[in-house]
Short mmCIF file of N, CA and C in Angstrom, two decimals:
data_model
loop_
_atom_site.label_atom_id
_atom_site.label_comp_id
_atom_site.label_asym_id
_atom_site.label_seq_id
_atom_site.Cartn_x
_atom_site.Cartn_y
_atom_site.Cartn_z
N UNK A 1 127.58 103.25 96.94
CA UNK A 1 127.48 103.53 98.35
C UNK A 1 126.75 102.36 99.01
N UNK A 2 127.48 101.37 100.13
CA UNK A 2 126.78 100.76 100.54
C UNK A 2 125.25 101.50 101.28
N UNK A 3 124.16 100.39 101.85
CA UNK A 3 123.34 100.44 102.77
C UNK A 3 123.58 101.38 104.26
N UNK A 4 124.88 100.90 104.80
CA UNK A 4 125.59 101.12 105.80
C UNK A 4 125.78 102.74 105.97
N UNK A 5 126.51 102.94 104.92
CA UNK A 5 126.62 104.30 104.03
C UNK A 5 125.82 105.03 104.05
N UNK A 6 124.63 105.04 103.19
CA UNK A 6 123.51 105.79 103.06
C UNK A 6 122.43 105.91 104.45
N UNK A 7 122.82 104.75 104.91
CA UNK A 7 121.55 105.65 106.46
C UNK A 7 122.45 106.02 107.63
N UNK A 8 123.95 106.02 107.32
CA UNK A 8 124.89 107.13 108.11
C UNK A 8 124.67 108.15 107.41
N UNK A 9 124.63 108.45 106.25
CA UNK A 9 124.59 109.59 105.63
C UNK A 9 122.88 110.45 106.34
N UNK A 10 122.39 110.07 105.95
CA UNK A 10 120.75 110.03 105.83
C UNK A 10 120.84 110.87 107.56
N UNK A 11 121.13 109.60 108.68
CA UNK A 11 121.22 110.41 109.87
C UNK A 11 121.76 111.70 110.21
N UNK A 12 122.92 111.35 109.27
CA UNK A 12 123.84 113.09 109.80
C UNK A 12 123.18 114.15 109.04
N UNK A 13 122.57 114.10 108.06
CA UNK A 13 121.69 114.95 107.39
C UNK A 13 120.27 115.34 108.49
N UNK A 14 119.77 114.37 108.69
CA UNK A 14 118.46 114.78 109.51
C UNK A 14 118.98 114.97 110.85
N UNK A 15 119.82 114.50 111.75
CA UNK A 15 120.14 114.89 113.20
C UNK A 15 121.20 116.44 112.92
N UNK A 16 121.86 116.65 111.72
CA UNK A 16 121.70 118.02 111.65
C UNK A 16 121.20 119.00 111.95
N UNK A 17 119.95 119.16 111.93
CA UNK A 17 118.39 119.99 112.14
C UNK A 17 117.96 120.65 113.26
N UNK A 18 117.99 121.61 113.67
CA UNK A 18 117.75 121.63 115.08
C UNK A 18 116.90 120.88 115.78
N UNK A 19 117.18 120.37 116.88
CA UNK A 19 115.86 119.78 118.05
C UNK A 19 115.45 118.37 116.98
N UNK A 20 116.02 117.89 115.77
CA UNK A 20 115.59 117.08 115.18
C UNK A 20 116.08 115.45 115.87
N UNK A 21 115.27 114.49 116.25
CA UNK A 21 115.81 113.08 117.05
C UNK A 21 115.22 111.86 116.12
N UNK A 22 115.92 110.97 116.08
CA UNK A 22 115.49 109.93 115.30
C UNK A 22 114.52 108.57 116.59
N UNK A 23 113.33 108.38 115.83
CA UNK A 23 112.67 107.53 116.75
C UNK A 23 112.10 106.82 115.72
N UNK A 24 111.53 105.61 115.73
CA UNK A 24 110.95 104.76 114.80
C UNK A 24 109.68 104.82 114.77
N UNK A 25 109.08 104.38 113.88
CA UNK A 25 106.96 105.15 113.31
C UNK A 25 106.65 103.70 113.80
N UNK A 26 105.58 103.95 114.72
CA UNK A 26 104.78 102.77 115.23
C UNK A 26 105.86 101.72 115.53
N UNK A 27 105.27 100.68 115.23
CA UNK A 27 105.67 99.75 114.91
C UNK A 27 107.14 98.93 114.38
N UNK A 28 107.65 99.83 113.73
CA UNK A 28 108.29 99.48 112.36
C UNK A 28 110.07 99.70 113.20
N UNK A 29 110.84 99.14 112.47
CA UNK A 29 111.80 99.01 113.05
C UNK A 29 113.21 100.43 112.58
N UNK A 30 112.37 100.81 111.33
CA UNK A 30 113.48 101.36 110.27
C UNK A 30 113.60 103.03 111.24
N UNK A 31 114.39 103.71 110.89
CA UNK A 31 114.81 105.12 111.37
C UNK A 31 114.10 105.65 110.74
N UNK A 32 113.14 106.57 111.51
CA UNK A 32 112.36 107.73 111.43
C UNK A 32 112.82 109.02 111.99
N UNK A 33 112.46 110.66 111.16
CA UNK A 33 112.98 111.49 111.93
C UNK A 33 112.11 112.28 112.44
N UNK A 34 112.17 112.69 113.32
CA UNK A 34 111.05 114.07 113.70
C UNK A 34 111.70 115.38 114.51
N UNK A 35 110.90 115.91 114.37
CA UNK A 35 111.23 117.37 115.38
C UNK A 35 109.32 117.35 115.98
N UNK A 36 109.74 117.54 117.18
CA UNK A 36 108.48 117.57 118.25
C UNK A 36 108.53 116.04 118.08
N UNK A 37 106.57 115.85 117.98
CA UNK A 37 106.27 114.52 117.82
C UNK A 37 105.84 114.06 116.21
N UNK A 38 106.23 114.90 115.53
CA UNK A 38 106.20 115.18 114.31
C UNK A 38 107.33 114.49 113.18
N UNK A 39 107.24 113.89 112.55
CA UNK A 39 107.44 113.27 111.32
C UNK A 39 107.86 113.91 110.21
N UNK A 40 109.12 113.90 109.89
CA UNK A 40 109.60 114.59 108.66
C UNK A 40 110.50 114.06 107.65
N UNK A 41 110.67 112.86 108.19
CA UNK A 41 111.25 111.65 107.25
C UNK A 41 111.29 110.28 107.60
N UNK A 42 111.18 109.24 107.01
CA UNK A 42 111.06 108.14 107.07
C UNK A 42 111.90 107.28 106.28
N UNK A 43 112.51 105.98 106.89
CA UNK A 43 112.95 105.57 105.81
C UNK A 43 112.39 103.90 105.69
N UNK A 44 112.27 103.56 104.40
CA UNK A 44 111.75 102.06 104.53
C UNK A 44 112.35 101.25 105.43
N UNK A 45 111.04 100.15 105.95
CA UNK A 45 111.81 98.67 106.59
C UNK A 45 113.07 98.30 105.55
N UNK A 46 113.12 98.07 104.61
CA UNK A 46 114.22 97.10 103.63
C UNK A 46 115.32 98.47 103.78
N UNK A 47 115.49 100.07 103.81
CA UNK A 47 116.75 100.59 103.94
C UNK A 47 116.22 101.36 102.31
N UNK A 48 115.64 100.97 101.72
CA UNK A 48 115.93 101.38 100.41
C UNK A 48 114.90 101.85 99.52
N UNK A 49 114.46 102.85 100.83
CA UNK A 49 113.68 103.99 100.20
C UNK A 49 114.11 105.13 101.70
N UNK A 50 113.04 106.50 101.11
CA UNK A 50 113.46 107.20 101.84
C UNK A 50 112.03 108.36 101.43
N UNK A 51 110.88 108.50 102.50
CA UNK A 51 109.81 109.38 102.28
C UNK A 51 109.50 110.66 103.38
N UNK A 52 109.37 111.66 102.47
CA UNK A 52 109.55 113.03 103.16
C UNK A 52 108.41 113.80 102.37
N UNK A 53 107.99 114.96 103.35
CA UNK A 53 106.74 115.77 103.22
C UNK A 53 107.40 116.72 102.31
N UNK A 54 106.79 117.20 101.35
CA UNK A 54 106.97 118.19 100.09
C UNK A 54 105.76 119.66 100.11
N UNK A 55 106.05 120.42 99.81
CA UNK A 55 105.70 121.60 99.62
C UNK A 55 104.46 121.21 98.13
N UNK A 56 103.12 122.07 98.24
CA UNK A 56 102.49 121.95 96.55
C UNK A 56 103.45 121.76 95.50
N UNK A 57 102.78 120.72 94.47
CA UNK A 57 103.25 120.49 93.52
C UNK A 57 105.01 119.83 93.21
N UNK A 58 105.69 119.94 94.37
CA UNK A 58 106.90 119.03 94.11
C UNK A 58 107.11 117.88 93.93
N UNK A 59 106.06 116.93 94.65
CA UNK A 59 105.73 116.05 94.22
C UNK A 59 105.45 114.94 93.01
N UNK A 60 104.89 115.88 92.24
CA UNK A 60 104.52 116.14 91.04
C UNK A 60 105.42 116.32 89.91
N UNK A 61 105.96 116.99 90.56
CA UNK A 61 107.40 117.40 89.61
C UNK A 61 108.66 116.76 89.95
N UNK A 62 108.70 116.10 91.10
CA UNK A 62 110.04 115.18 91.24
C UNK A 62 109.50 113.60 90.57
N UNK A 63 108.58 113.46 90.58
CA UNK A 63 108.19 111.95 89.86
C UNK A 63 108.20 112.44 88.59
N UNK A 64 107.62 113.28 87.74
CA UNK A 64 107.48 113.16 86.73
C UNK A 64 108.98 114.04 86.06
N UNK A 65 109.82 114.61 86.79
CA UNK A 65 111.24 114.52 86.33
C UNK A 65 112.06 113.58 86.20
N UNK A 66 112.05 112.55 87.01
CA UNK A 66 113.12 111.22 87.23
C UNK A 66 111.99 110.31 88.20
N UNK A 67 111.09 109.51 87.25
CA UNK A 67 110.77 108.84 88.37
C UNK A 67 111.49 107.36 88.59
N UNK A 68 112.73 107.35 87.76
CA UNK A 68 113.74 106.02 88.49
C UNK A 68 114.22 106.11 90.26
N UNK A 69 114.18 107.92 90.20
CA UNK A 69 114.49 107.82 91.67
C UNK A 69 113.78 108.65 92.60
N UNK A 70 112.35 109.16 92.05
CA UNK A 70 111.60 109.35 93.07
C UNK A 70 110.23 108.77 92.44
N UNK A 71 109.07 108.82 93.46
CA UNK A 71 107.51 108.18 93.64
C UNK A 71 106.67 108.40 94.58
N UNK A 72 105.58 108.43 93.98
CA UNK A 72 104.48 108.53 94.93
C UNK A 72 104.50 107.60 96.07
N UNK A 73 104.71 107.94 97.48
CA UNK A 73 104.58 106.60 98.04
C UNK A 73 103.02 105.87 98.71
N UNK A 74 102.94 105.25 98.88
CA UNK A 74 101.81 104.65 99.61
C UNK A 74 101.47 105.17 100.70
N UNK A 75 99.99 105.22 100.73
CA UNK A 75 99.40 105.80 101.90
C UNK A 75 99.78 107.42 102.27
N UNK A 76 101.15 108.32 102.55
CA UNK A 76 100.88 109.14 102.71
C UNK A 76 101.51 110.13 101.50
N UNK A 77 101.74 109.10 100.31
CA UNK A 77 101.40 109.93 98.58
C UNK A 77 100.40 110.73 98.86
N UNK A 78 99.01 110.63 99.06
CA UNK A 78 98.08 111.06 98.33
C UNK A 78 98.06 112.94 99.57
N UNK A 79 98.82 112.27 100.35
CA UNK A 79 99.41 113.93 101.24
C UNK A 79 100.26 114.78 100.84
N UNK A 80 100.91 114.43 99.46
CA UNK A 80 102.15 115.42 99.06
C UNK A 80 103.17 114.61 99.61
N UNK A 81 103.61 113.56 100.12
CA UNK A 81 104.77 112.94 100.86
C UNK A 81 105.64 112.57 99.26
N UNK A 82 106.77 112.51 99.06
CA UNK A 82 107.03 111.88 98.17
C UNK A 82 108.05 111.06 98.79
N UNK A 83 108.62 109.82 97.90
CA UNK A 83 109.64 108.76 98.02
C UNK A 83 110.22 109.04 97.23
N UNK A 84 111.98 108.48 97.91
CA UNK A 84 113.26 108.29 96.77
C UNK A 84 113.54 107.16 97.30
N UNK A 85 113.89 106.61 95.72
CA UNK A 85 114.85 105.07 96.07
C UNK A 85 116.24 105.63 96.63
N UNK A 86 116.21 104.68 97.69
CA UNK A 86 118.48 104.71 97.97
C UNK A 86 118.50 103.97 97.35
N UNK A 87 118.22 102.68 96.13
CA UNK A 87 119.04 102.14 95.91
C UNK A 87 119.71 102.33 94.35
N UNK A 88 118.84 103.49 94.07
CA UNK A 88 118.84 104.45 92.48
C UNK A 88 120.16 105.37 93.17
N UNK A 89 121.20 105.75 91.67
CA UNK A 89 121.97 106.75 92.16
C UNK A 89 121.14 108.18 92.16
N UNK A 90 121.64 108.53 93.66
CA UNK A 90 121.32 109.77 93.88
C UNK A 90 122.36 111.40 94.13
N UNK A 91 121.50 112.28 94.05
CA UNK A 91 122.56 113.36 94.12
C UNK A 91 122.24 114.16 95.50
N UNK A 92 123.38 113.63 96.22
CA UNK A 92 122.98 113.74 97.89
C UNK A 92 122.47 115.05 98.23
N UNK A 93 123.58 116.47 97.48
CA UNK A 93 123.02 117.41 97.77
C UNK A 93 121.58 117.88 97.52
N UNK A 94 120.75 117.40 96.68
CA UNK A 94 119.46 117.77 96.32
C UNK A 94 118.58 117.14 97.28
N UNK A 95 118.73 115.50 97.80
CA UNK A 95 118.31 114.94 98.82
C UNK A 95 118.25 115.68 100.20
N UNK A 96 118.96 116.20 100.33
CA UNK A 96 119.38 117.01 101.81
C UNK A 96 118.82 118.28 101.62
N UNK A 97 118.55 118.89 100.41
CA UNK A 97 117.57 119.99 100.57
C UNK A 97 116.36 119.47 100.69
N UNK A 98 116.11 118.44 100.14
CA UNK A 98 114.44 117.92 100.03
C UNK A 98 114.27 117.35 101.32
N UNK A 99 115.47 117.00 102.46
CA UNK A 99 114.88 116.67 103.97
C UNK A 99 114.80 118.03 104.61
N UNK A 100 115.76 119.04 104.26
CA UNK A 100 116.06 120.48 105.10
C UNK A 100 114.41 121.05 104.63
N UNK A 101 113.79 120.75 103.31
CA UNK A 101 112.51 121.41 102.89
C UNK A 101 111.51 121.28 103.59
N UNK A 102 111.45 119.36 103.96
CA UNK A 102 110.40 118.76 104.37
C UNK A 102 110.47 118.99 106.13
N UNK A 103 111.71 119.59 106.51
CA UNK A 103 111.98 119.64 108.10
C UNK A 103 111.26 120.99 108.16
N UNK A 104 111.33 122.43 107.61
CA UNK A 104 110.88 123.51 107.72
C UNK A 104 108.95 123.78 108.13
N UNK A 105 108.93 122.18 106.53
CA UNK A 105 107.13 122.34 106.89
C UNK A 105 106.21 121.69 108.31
N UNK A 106 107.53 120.85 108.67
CA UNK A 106 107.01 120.49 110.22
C UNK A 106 107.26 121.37 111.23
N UNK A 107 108.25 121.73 110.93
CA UNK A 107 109.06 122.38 112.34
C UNK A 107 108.66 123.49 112.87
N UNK A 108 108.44 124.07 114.27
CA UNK A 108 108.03 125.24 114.61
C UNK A 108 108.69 126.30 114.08
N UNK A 109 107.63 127.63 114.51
CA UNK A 109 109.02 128.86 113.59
C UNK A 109 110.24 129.34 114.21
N UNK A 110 110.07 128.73 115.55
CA UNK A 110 111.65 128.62 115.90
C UNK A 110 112.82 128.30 115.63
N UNK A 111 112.31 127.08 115.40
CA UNK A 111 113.57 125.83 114.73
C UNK A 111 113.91 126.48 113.27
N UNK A 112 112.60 127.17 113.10
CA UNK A 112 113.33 127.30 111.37
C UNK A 112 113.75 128.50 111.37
N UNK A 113 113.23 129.39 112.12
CA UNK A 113 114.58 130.42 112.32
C UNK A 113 115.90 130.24 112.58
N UNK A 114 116.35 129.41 113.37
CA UNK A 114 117.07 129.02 113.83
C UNK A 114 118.10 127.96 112.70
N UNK A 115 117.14 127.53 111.94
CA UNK A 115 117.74 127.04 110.74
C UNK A 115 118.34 128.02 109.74
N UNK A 116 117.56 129.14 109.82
CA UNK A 116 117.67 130.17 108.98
C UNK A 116 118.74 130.97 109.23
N UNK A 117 119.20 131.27 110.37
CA UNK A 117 120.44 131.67 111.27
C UNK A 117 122.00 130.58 110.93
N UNK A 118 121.72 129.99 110.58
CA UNK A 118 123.11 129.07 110.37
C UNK A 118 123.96 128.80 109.20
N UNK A 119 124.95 128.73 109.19
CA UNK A 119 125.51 128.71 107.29
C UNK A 119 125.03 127.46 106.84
N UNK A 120 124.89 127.59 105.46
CA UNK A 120 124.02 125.90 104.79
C UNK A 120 125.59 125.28 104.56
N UNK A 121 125.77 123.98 105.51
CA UNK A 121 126.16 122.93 105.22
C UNK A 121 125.62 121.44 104.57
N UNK A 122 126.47 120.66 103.39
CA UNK A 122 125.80 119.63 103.08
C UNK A 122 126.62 118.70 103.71
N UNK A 123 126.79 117.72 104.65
CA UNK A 123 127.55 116.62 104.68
C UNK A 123 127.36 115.37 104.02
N UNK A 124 128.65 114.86 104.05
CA UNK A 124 128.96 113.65 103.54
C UNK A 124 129.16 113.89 101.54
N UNK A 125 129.06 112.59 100.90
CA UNK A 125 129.68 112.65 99.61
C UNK A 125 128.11 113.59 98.69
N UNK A 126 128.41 113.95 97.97
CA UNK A 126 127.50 115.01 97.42
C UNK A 126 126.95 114.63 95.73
N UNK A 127 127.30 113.38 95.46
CA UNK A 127 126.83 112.98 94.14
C UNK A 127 126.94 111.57 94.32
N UNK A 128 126.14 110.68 93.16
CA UNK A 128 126.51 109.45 92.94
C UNK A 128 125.25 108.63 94.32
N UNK A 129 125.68 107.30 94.54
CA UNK A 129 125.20 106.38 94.67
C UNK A 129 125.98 105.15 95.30
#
């Protein structure tokens, strides 16, 4: 999957979300997502990572299951945030629950009702890399 690929993918996954808009973190040029003013995914300057807020202990357990394609990331690791490489093959559908996961713990209980109200769609290709 090219670059190109994966942060079309990446968008239609997070602008999925209710009330969810893509705006960039500080500074930085790369696509960020939020709902409110809130932060629920990020993706590296270089394209080829991708860090989202995790629930206790997933963290934990997605690095130390496969850490070729996930990691602690810097700075907001030590918050439960974890990282996946895009440039490791990934299995999109598990990715897209781990943004739909990390969107719930930001999102008001509206939105996630409202999430909760809708049939679970995954878009785009659903395995591979």
């Amino acid at each position: 999957m090219s670059d190109e690929d994966v942060a079309a993918l990446l968008r239609e996954i997070c602008l999925g979300l209710p009330e969810a808009v893509e705006k960039p973190f500080g500074g930085h040029t790369a696509p960020s997502y939020r709902v409110g003013d809130r932060l629920f995914a990020m993706t590296g300057e270089d394209g080829r990572s991708l860090t989202f807020k995790a629930g206790p202990g997933v963290q934990d357990a997605l690095v130390a299951s496969d850490p070729e394609r996930f990691f602690v990331p810097p700075y907001v690791g030590r918050n439960g945030w974890v990282g996946a490489r895009l440039d490791a093959e990934q299995d999109w559908d598990e990715i897209a629950g781990l943004i739909e996961d990390s969107y719930r713990l930001i999102a008001p209980k509206r939105l996630v009702r409202l999430l909760d109200e809708r049939p679970a769609v995954r878009p785009g290709p659903h395995s591979g890399g």
